[in-house]
Tab-separated table of N, CA and C in Angstrom:
chain	number	residue	atom	x	y	z
A	266	UNK	N	0.902	-0.984	-0.380
A	266	UNK	CA	0.104	-0.235	-0.132
A	266	UNK	C	0.783	1.353	-0.279
A	267	UNK	N	0.280	2.170	-0.610
A	267	UNK	CA	1.088	3.307	-0.690
A	267	UNK	C	0.560	4.588	-0.053
A	268	UNK	N	0.768	5.526	0.652
A	268	UNK	CA	0.296	6.391	1.288
A	268	UNK	C	0.365	7.771	0.083
A	269	UNK	N	-0.663	8.156	-0.729
A	269	UNK	CA	-0.563	9.234	-1.620
A	269	UNK	C	-0.603	10.241	-1.227
A	270	UNK	N	-1.266	10.551	0.127
A	270	UNK	CA	-1.459	12.094	0.799
A	270	UNK	C	0.162	12.798	0.749
A	271	UNK	N	0.411	14.136	0.455
A	271	UNK	CA	1.950	14.421	0.747
A	271	UNK	C	2.377	14.192	-0.602
A	272	UNK	N	2.066	13.505	-1.726
A	272	UNK	CA	2.483	13.192	-2.986
A	272	UNK	C	3.652	14.383	-3.360
A	273	UNK	N	3.388	15.741	-3.593
A	273	UNK	CA	3.793	16.784	-4.098
A	273	UNK	C	5.004	16.406	-4.874
A	274	UNK	N	6.186	15.994	-4.996
A	274	UNK	CA	6.991	16.395	-5.797
A	274	UNK	C	8.018	14.887	-5.842
A	275	UNK	N	8.829	14.901	-6.757
A	275	UNK	CA	9.741	13.688	-6.521
A	275	UNK	C	9.303	12.593	-7.042
A	276	UNK	N	9.672	11.147	-6.801
A	276	UNK	CA	9.561	9.838	-7.139
A	276	UNK	C	7.793	9.642	-6.972
A	277	UNK	N	7.440	10.288	-5.908
A	277	UNK	CA	6.030	9.994	-5.819
A	277	UNK	C	5.199	10.598	-6.391
A	278	UNK	N	5.350	12.132	-6.833
A	278	UNK	CA	4.744	12.457	-8.016
A	278	UNK	C	4.637	11.783	-9.017
A	279	UNK	N	5.959	11.605	-9.789
A	279	UNK	CA	6.104	10.820	-11.105
A	279	UNK	C	5.400	9.427	-10.924
A	280	UNK	N	5.341	9.112	-9.878
A	280	UNK	CA	4.474	7.534	-9.781
A	280	UNK	C	3.280	7.843	-9.866
A	281	UNK	N	2.561	8.839	-9.406
A	281	UNK	CA	0.668	9.210	-9.597
A	281	UNK	C	0.562	9.894	-10.631
A	282	UNK	N	1.768	10.716	-11.280
A	282	UNK	CA	1.049	10.831	-12.636
A	282	UNK	C	1.469	9.542	-14.036
A	283	UNK	N	1.914	8.807	-13.721
A	283	UNK	CA	2.352	7.380	-14.220
A	283	UNK	C	1.028	6.726	-13.979
A	284	UNK	N	0.558	6.443	-12.874
A	284	UNK	CA	-0.375	5.466	-12.712
A	284	UNK	C	-1.880	6.194	-13.356
A	285	UNK	N	-1.992	7.450	-13.083
A	285	UNK	CA	-2.927	8.191	-13.539
A	285	UNK	C	-2.897	8.217	-15.427
A	286	UNK	N	-1.568	8.375	-15.995
A	286	UNK	CA	-1.894	8.340	-17.576
A	286	UNK	C	-2.144	6.959	-17.505
A	287	UNK	N	-1.767	5.862	-17.019
A	287	UNK	CA	-2.144	4.410	-17.426
A	287	UNK	C	-3.633	3.971	-17.241
A	288	UNK	N	-4.468	4.618	-16.532
A	288	UNK	CA	-5.273	4.579	-16.067
A	288	UNK	C	-6.371	5.227	-17.331
A	289	UNK	N	-5.643	6.619	-17.681
A	289	UNK	CA	-6.580	6.805	-19.046
A	289	UNK	C	-6.671	6.040	-19.942
A	290	UNK	N	-5.260	5.892	-20.209
A	290	UNK	CA	-5.024	5.019	-21.674
A	290	UNK	C	-6.000	4.011	-21.685
A	291	UNK	N	-6.238	3.278	-20.687
A	291	UNK	CA	-6.980	2.090	-20.461
A	291	UNK	C	-8.668	2.465	-20.663
A	292	UNK	N	-8.953	3.596	-19.926
A	292	UNK	CA	-10.327	3.994	-20.128
A	292	UNK	C	-10.391	4.770	-21.536
A	293	UNK	N	-9.598	5.351	-22.435
A	293	UNK	CA	-10.054	5.822	-23.295
A	293	UNK	C	-9.952	4.442	-24.653
A	294	UNK	N	-9.558	3.565	-24.117
A	294	UNK	CA	-9.211	2.535	-25.633
A	294	UNK	C	-9.776	1.173	-25.154
A	295	UNK	N	-11.079	1.144	-25.424
A	295	UNK	CA	-11.729	0.230	-25.461
A	295	UNK	C	-11.250	-1.559	-25.776
A	296	UNK	N	-9.886	-1.005	-26.728
A	296	UNK	CA	-9.448	-2.412	-26.833
A	296	UNK	C	-8.614	-3.220	-25.845
A	297	UNK	N	-8.041	-2.498	-24.920
A	297	UNK	CA	-7.650	-2.609	-23.486
A	297	UNK	C	-8.647	-3.119	-22.415
A	298	UNK	N	-9.562	-3.111	-23.104
A	298	UNK	CA	-10.918	-3.484	-22.147
A	298	UNK	C	-11.997	-4.537	-22.668
A	299	UNK	N	-11.333	-5.512	-23.261
A	299	UNK	CA	-12.021	-6.844	-23.832
A	299	UNK	C	-12.632	-7.434	-22.869
A	300	UNK	N	-13.866	-7.874	-23.420
A	300	UNK	CA	-14.614	-8.906	-22.614
A	300	UNK	C	-14.446	-10.059	-22.944
A	301	UNK	N	-14.037	-10.409	-23.925
A	301	UNK	CA	-13.753	-11.612	-24.586
A	301	UNK	C	-12.182	-12.125	-24.759
A	302	UNK	N	-11.978	-13.312	-24.976
A	302	UNK	CA	-10.787	-13.247	-25.150
A	302	UNK	C	-10.192	-13.240	-27.029
A	303	UNK	N	-9.012	-12.695	-27.264
A	303	UNK	CA	-8.744	-12.835	-28.604
A	303	UNK	C	-8.314	-13.803	-28.711
A	304	UNK	N	-8.340	-14.401	-30.343
A	304	UNK	CA	-8.213	-15.370	-30.954
A	304	UNK	C	-7.709	-15.286	-32.281
A	305	UNK	N	-7.115	-14.180	-32.714
A	305	UNK	CA	-6.350	-14.174	-34.071
A	305	UNK	C	-7.172	-14.533	-35.337
A	306	UNK	N	-8.684	-14.421	-35.202
A	306	UNK	CA	-9.563	-14.374	-36.303
A	306	UNK	C	-9.548	-12.800	-37.024
A	307	UNK	N	-10.088	-13.190	-38.177
A	307	UNK	CA	-9.657	-12.030	-39.073
A	307	UNK	C	-11.171	-11.311	-38.580
A	308	UNK	N	-11.125	-9.660	-38.713
A	308	UNK	CA	-12.080	-8.790	-38.285
A	308	UNK	C	-12.451	-8.067	-39.146
A	309	UNK	N	-11.750	-7.826	-40.329
A	309	UNK	CA	-11.444	-6.993	-41.002
A	309	UNK	C	-11.707	-7.164	-42.528
A	310	UNK	N	-12.234	-6.758	-43.577
A	310	UNK	CA	-12.155	-7.381	-45.122
A	310	UNK	C	-10.523	-7.117	-45.565
A	311	UNK	N	-9.787	-6.218	-44.703
A	311	UNK	CA	-8.696	-6.389	-45.536
A	311	UNK	C	-7.749	-7.769	-44.997
A	312	UNK	N	-8.202	-8.229	-43.997
A	312	UNK	CA	-7.372	-9.552	-43.538
A	312	UNK	C	-6.926	-9.252	-42.385
A	313	UNK	N	-6.654	-8.465	-41.579
A	313	UNK	CA	-6.025	-8.038	-40.696
A	313	UNK	C	-6.960	-8.844	-39.442
A	314	UNK	N	-6.610	-9.131	-38.147
A	314	UNK	CA	-7.043	-9.887	-37.247
A	314	UNK	C	-7.411	-9.318	-35.924
A	315	UNK	N	-7.793	-9.738	-34.850
A	315	UNK	CA	-8.318	-9.115	-34.019
A	315	UNK	C	-7.103	-9.000	-32.780
A	316	UNK	N	-6.123	-9.898	-33.072
A	316	UNK	CA	-4.886	-9.926	-32.651
A	316	UNK	C	-3.646	-10.687	-33.487
A	317	UNK	N	-2.574	-9.770	-33.601
A	317	UNK	CA	-1.483	-10.147	-34.533
A	317	UNK	C	-0.038	-10.047	-33.797
A	318	UNK	N	0.719	-10.991	-33.416
A	318	UNK	CA	2.341	-10.850	-32.974
A	318	UNK	C	3.292	-10.834	-34.341
A	319	UNK	N	4.009	-9.767	-34.143
A	319	UNK	CA	5.007	-9.272	-34.838
A	319	UNK	C	6.651	-9.648	-34.236
A	320	UNK	N	7.674	-10.078	-34.651
A	320	UNK	CA	8.820	-9.546	-34.444
A	320	UNK	C	9.468	-8.090	-34.781
A	321	UNK	N	10.687	-7.855	-34.334
A	321	UNK	CA	11.157	-6.741	-34.604
A	321	UNK	C	11.096	-6.311	-36.013
A	322	UNK	N	10.993	-6.836	-36.598
A	322	UNK	CA	11.052	-6.618	-38.116
A	322	UNK	C	9.735	-6.858	-38.410
A	323	UNK	N	8.670	-6.377	-38.021
A	323	UNK	CA	7.534	-6.403	-38.505
A	323	UNK	C	6.881	-7.497	-39.163
A	324	UNK	N	7.375	-8.850	-39.125
A	324	UNK	CA	7.233	-10.049	-39.964
A	324	UNK	C	6.368	-10.619	-38.955
A	325	UNK	N	5.273	-11.275	-38.901
A	325	UNK	CA	4.378	-11.785	-38.446
A	325	UNK	C	5.137	-13.038	-38.037
A	326	UNK	N	4.791	-13.401	-36.504
A	326	UNK	CA	5.478	-14.833	-35.535
A	326	UNK	C	4.928	-16.005	-36.470
A	327	UNK	N	5.622	-16.733	-36.706
A	327	UNK	CA	4.870	-18.433	-36.871
A	327	UNK	C	5.616	-18.969	-35.853
A	328	UNK	N	5.447	-20.310	-35.951
A	328	UNK	CA	5.555	-21.758	-34.798
A	328	UNK	C	7.452	-21.561	-34.721
A	329	UNK	N	7.666	-21.290	-35.659
A	329	UNK	CA	9.218	-21.417	-35.502
A	329	UNK	C	9.995	-20.001	-35.158
A	330	UNK	N	9.434	-19.017	-35.138
A	330	UNK	CA	9.779	-17.722	-34.480
A	330	UNK	C	9.054	-17.630	-33.417
A	331	UNK	N	8.220	-18.240	-32.949
A	331	UNK	CA	7.595	-18.287	-31.572
A	331	UNK	C	8.842	-18.721	-30.961
A	332	UNK	N	9.371	-19.948	-31.202
A	332	UNK	CA	9.905	-20.860	-30.327
A	332	UNK	C	12.009	-20.508	-30.556
A	333	UNK	N	11.883	-19.362	-31.662
A	333	UNK	CA	13.145	-18.759	-31.035
A	333	UNK	C	13.848	-17.856	-30.339
A	334	UNK	N	14.588	-18.610	-29.511
A	334	UNK	CA	15.419	-17.711	-28.153
A	334	UNK	C	15.987	-16.749	-28.872
A	335	UNK	N	16.343	-16.569	-29.906
A	335	UNK	CA	17.222	-15.622	-30.262
A	335	UNK	C	15.997	-13.780	-30.704
A	336	UNK	N	15.058	-14.404	-30.420
A	336	UNK	CA	13.704	-13.426	-30.804
A	336	UNK	C	13.527	-12.897	-29.437
A	337	UNK	N	14.178	-11.953	-29.141
A	337	UNK	CA	13.823	-11.139	-27.797
A	337	UNK	C	13.106	-9.817	-28.020
A	338	UNK	N	12.201	-9.496	-29.269
A	338	UNK	CA	11.399	-8.400	-29.305
A	338	UNK	C	9.925	-9.023	-29.648
A	339	UNK	N	8.991	-8.557	-29.258
A	339	UNK	CA	7.501	-8.740	-29.636
A	339	UNK	C	6.790	-7.369	-29.610
A	340	UNK	N	5.901	-7.661	-30.788
A	340	UNK	CA	4.987	-6.745	-31.069
A	340	UNK	C	3.826	-7.139	-31.338
A	341	UNK	N	2.517	-6.609	-30.562
A	341	UNK	CA	1.217	-7.211	-30.158
A	341	UNK	C	0.407	-6.066	-30.863
A	342	UNK	N	-0.425	-6.179	-32.268
A	342	UNK	CA	-1.306	-5.368	-32.475
A	342	UNK	C	-2.813	-6.136	-31.783
A	343	UNK	N	-3.558	-4.813	-31.528
A	343	UNK	CA	-4.903	-5.298	-30.748
A	343	UNK	C	-5.599	-4.337	-31.231
A	344	UNK	N	-6.759	-5.152	-32.544
A	344	UNK	CA	-7.674	-4.128	-33.524
A	344	UNK	C	-8.670	-3.887	-32.721
A	345	UNK	N	-8.746	-2.425	-32.744
A	345	UNK	CA	-10.038	-2.057	-31.810
A	345	UNK	C	-11.325	-1.644	-32.689
A	346	UNK	N	-11.342	-1.623	-34.217
A	346	UNK	CA	-12.262	-1.080	-34.833
A	346	UNK	C	-13.656	-2.352	-34.267
A	347	UNK	N	-13.672	-3.821	-34.029
A	347	UNK	CA	-14.743	-4.444	-33.765
A	347	UNK	C	-15.336	-4.097	-32.157
A	348	UNK	N	-14.455	-3.192	-31.168
A	348	UNK	CA	-14.963	-2.820	-30.168
A	348	UNK	C	-15.289	-0.983	-30.023
A	349	UNK	N	-15.083	-0.282	-31.671
A	349	UNK	CA	-15.492	0.986	-31.570
A	349	UNK	C	-14.641	1.689	-31.454
A	350	UNK	N	-12.984	1.656	-31.590
A	350	UNK	CA	-12.089	2.297	-31.319
A	350	UNK	C	-10.780	2.017	-31.854
A	351	UNK	N	-9.935	2.934	-31.834
A	351	UNK	CA	-8.797	2.653	-32.672
A	351	UNK	C	-7.670	1.165	-31.996
A	352	UNK	N	-7.051	0.862	-32.949
A	352	UNK	CA	-6.248	-0.399	-32.842
A	352	UNK	C	-5.155	0.314	-32.114
A	353	UNK	N	-4.298	-1.093	-31.628
A	353	UNK	CA	-2.924	-0.542	-30.718
A	353	UNK	C	-2.021	-1.322	-31.105
A	354	UNK	N	-0.557	-0.902	-30.420
A	354	UNK	CA	0.336	-1.818	-30.789
A	354	UNK	C	1.445	-1.697	-29.654
A	355	UNK	N	1.662	-2.644	-29.054
A	355	UNK	CA	2.094	-3.052	-27.981
A	355	UNK	C	3.776	-3.415	-28.248
A	356	UNK	N	4.834	-3.057	-28.045
A	356	UNK	CA	6.044	-3.166	-28.374
A	356	UNK	C	7.053	-3.759	-27.280
A	357	UNK	N	7.408	-4.337	-27.353
A	357	UNK	CA	7.905	-5.039	-25.970
A	357	UNK	C	9.261	-5.614	-26.129
A	358	UNK	N	10.682	-4.627	-26.058
A	358	UNK	CA	12.014	-5.128	-26.649
A	358	UNK	C	12.525	-5.792	-25.218
A	359	UNK	N	12.909	-6.863	-25.517
A	359	UNK	CA	12.999	-7.729	-24.087
A	359	UNK	C	14.648	-8.254	-23.931
A	360	UNK	N	15.541	-6.934	-25.231
A	360	UNK	CA	16.870	-7.023	-24.598
A	360	UNK	C	17.428	-6.352	-23.906
A	361	UNK	N	18.802	-6.685	-23.588
A	361	UNK	CA	19.149	-5.975	-22.489
A	361	UNK	C	20.173	-4.252	-22.869
A	362	UNK	N	19.954	-4.500	-24.603
A	362	UNK	CA	20.352	-2.730	-25.198
A	362	UNK	C	19.604	-2.558	-25.502
A	363	UNK	N	19.732	-0.962	-25.981
A	363	UNK	CA	18.712	-0.607	-26.387
A	363	UNK	C	18.756	-0.936	-28.144
A	364	UNK	N	17.568	-0.783	-28.998
A	364	UNK	CA	17.523	-1.443	-30.743
A	364	UNK	C	16.688	-0.724	-31.406
A	365	UNK	N	16.527	-1.282	-32.363
A	365	UNK	CA	15.411	-0.424	-33.582
A	365	UNK	C	14.259	-1.644	-33.454
A	366	UNK	N	13.340	-1.343	-33.794
A	366	UNK	CA	12.084	-2.024	-34.122
A	366	UNK	C	11.465	-1.219	-35.497
A	367	UNK	N	10.929	-2.048	-36.259
A	367	UNK	CA	10.217	-1.601	-37.548
A	367	UNK	C	8.903	-2.231	-36.871
A	368	UNK	N	8.142	-1.044	-36.830
A	368	UNK	CA	6.452	-0.787	-37.022
A	368	UNK	C	6.019	-1.780	-37.931
A	369	UNK	N	4.957	-2.754	-37.885
A	369	UNK	CA	4.273	-3.124	-39.018
A	369	UNK	C	3.555	-1.570	-39.685
A	370	UNK	N	3.539	-2.065	-41.159
A	370	UNK	CA	3.132	-0.836	-42.152
A	370	UNK	C	1.448	-1.402	-42.636
A	371	UNK	N	1.146	-1.103	-43.814
A	371	UNK	CA	-0.106	-1.454	-44.200
A	371	UNK	C	-0.106	-2.905	-44.622
A	372	UNK	N	-1.589	-3.770	-44.328
A	372	UNK	CA	-2.818	-3.221	-43.407
A	372	UNK	C	-2.904	-2.779	-42.464
A	373	UNK	N	-1.775	-3.255	-41.453
A	373	UNK	CA	-2.308	-2.550	-39.708
A	373	UNK	C	-2.126	-1.556	-39.645
A	374	UNK	N	-1.400	-0.590	-40.418
A	374	UNK	CA	-1.674	1.077	-39.982
A	374	UNK	C	-0.593	1.883	-40.856
A	375	UNK	N	-1.043	3.086	-41.520
A	375	UNK	CA	-0.648	3.361	-42.364
A	375	UNK	C	0.368	4.810	-41.478
A	376	UNK	N	-0.172	4.717	-40.283
A	376	UNK	CA	0.718	5.758	-39.321
A	376	UNK	C	0.837	5.461	-38.090
A	377	UNK	N	1.755	5.141	-37.222
A	377	UNK	CA	1.513	4.920	-35.601
A	377	UNK	C	2.030	6.437	-34.858
A	378	UNK	N	1.251	6.700	-33.682
A	378	UNK	CA	1.251	7.762	-32.731
A	378	UNK	C	1.553	7.037	-31.303
A	379	UNK	N	2.792	7.396	-30.767
A	379	UNK	CA	3.051	6.800	-29.942
A	379	UNK	C	2.374	7.564	-28.610
A	380	UNK	N	1.473	6.644	-27.639
A	380	UNK	CA	1.159	6.849	-26.502
A	380	UNK	C	1.866	7.029	-25.190
A	381	UNK	N	2.624	5.747	-25.171
A	381	UNK	CA	3.093	5.832	-23.853
A	381	UNK	C	4.395	4.922	-24.245
A	382	UNK	N	5.958	5.331	-23.176
A	382	UNK	CA	6.615	4.533	-23.437
A	382	UNK	C	7.374	4.689	-21.974
A	383	UNK	N	7.372	3.434	-21.455
A	383	UNK	CA	8.078	3.319	-20.211
A	383	UNK	C	9.303	3.661	-19.761
A	384	UNK	N	9.853	3.662	-20.720
A	384	UNK	CA	11.214	4.434	-20.278
A	384	UNK	C	11.361	5.815	-20.001
A	385	UNK	N	10.258	6.584	-20.282
A	385	UNK	CA	10.257	8.208	-19.776
A	385	UNK	C	9.841	8.212	-18.602
A	386	UNK	N	10.645	9.296	-18.129
A	386	UNK	CA	10.333	9.496	-16.578
A	386	UNK	C	9.502	10.057	-16.249
A	387	UNK	N	8.451	10.566	-16.934
A	387	UNK	CA	7.088	10.953	-16.777
A	387	UNK	C	6.112	10.458	-17.767
A	388	UNK	N	5.009	10.873	-17.794
A	388	UNK	CA	4.324	10.807	-18.859
A	388	UNK	C	4.417	11.925	-19.826
A	389	UNK	N	4.535	13.210	-19.421
A	389	UNK	CA	4.334	14.477	-19.615
A	389	UNK	C	5.709	14.502	-21.151
A	390	UNK	N	6.484	13.038	-21.140
A	390	UNK	CA	8.007	13.386	-21.647
A	390	UNK	C	7.114	12.739	-22.828
A	391	UNK	N	5.887	12.267	-23.190
A	391	UNK	CA	5.792	11.171	-24.163
A	391	UNK	C	4.701	12.192	-24.829
A	392	UNK	N	5.328	12.757	-25.980
A	392	UNK	CA	3.862	13.662	-26.833
A	392	UNK	C	4.566	13.625	-27.972
A	393	UNK	N	4.061	12.177	-28.804
A	393	UNK	CA	4.432	12.490	-29.742
A	393	UNK	C	3.125	12.342	-31.040
A	394	UNK	N	2.034	12.885	-30.512
A	394	UNK	CA	0.593	12.759	-31.670
A	394	UNK	C	0.963	13.850	-32.297
A	395	UNK	N	1.975	15.031	-32.806
A	395	UNK	CA	1.855	15.617	-33.672
A	395	UNK	C	2.716	15.151	-34.637
A	396	UNK	N	3.861	13.900	-34.136
A	396	UNK	CA	4.940	13.391	-34.846
A	396	UNK	C	4.613	11.793	-35.233
A	397	UNK	N	3.788	11.737	-36.215
A	397	UNK	CA	3.277	9.977	-36.547
A	397	UNK	C	4.955	9.324	-36.550
A	398	UNK	N	4.668	7.917	-36.939
A	398	UNK	CA	5.375	7.524	-37.406
A	398	UNK	C	5.015	6.378	-38.589
A	399	UNK	N	5.740	6.728	-39.767
A	399	UNK	CA	4.750	5.825	-40.934
A	399	UNK	C	5.086	4.349	-40.711
A	400	UNK	N	3.637	3.416	-40.825
A	400	UNK	CA	4.056	2.494	-41.010
A	400	UNK	C	5.231	1.557	-41.802
A	401	UNK	N	6.086	0.947	-41.232
A	401	UNK	CA	6.955	0.452	-41.967
A	401	UNK	C	8.440	0.950	-41.297
A	402	UNK	N	8.332	2.107	-41.050
A	402	UNK	CA	9.719	2.656	-40.120
A	402	UNK	C	10.134	1.801	-39.436
A	403	UNK	N	11.399	2.200	-39.101
A	403	UNK	CA	12.158	1.746	-37.961
A	403	UNK	C	12.221	2.504	-36.839
A	404	UNK	N	11.942	2.529	-35.375
A	404	UNK	CA	12.254	3.019	-34.686
A	404	UNK	C	13.200	3.075	-33.439
A	405	UNK	N	13.790	3.453	-32.274
A	405	UNK	CA	14.612	3.025	-31.513
A	405	UNK	C	13.739	2.854	-30.342
A	406	UNK	N	14.040	1.914	-29.435
A	406	UNK	CA	13.295	1.585	-28.548
A	406	UNK	C	14.482	1.102	-27.166
A	407	UNK	N	13.944	1.827	-25.809
A	407	UNK	CA	15.076	1.538	-25.134
A	407	UNK	C	14.899	0.021	-24.399
A	408	UNK	N	15.602	-0.311	-23.939
A	408	UNK	CA	16.122	-1.867	-23.374
A	408	UNK	C	14.585	-2.101	-22.595
A	409	UNK	N	14.429	-3.309	-22.178
A	409	UNK	CA	13.485	-3.915	-21.527
A	409	UNK	C	12.294	-2.592	-21.057
A	410	UNK	N	11.647	-1.927	-22.247
A	410	UNK	CA	10.936	-1.182	-21.911
A	410	UNK	C	9.275	-1.553	-22.422
A	411	UNK	N	8.335	-0.753	-22.558
A	411	UNK	CA	7.116	-1.004	-23.039
A	411	UNK	C	6.824	0.324	-23.854
A	412	UNK	N	6.360	0.217	-25.015
A	412	UNK	CA	5.656	1.633	-25.750
A	412	UNK	C	4.573	1.094	-26.231
A	413	UNK	N	3.401	1.727	-26.158
A	413	UNK	CA	2.273	1.755	-26.722
A	413	UNK	C	1.561	2.627	-27.991
A	414	UNK	N	1.844	2.226	-29.018
A	414	UNK	CA	1.049	2.937	-30.059
A	414	UNK	C	-0.673	2.824	-30.783
A	415	UNK	N	-0.812	4.074	-31.231
A	415	UNK	CA	-2.001	3.916	-31.635
A	415	UNK	C	-1.997	4.024	-33.041
A	416	UNK	N	-2.696	3.219	-33.888
A	416	UNK	CA	-2.797	3.002	-35.288
A	416	UNK	C	-3.698	3.971	-35.961
A	417	UNK	N	-2.823	4.702	-37.081
A	417	UNK	CA	-3.763	5.680	-38.077
A	417	UNK	C	-3.749	4.822	-38.875
A	418	UNK	N	-4.906	4.177	-39.532
A	418	UNK	CA	-5.310	3.148	-40.531
A	418	UNK	C	-6.109	3.881	-41.669
């Protein structure tokens, strides 16, 4: 349990801001509040699925890649259209060093907007709404972090 009184400044204020930002992210994106399990089933005429897994090269994961011990970075696409919201991409680099990740391109997204980066000290440091990353581009990511992107389709 954490005593939230007297949060004021310092690490407690940062923790409170982070907690608020993550709760807002979940509240604002229905795809993060699914009432049923994802199944990888097609949900869109372009063939995109409700859930898709990619490696750091934006290539879909097949059985062999899932079991490749050298593959240390995963990307999960969560299709938001079936629940009336935008689609999201979770990028999870499991490397001990910073790396570059290629974000999936069409049909998954035309561009990506960074919503969350756990490597940032505070949520206010993440403000890429005006700077979308084109689908298929490579982006630097910090080691052992988590990023959340919103898709522009």
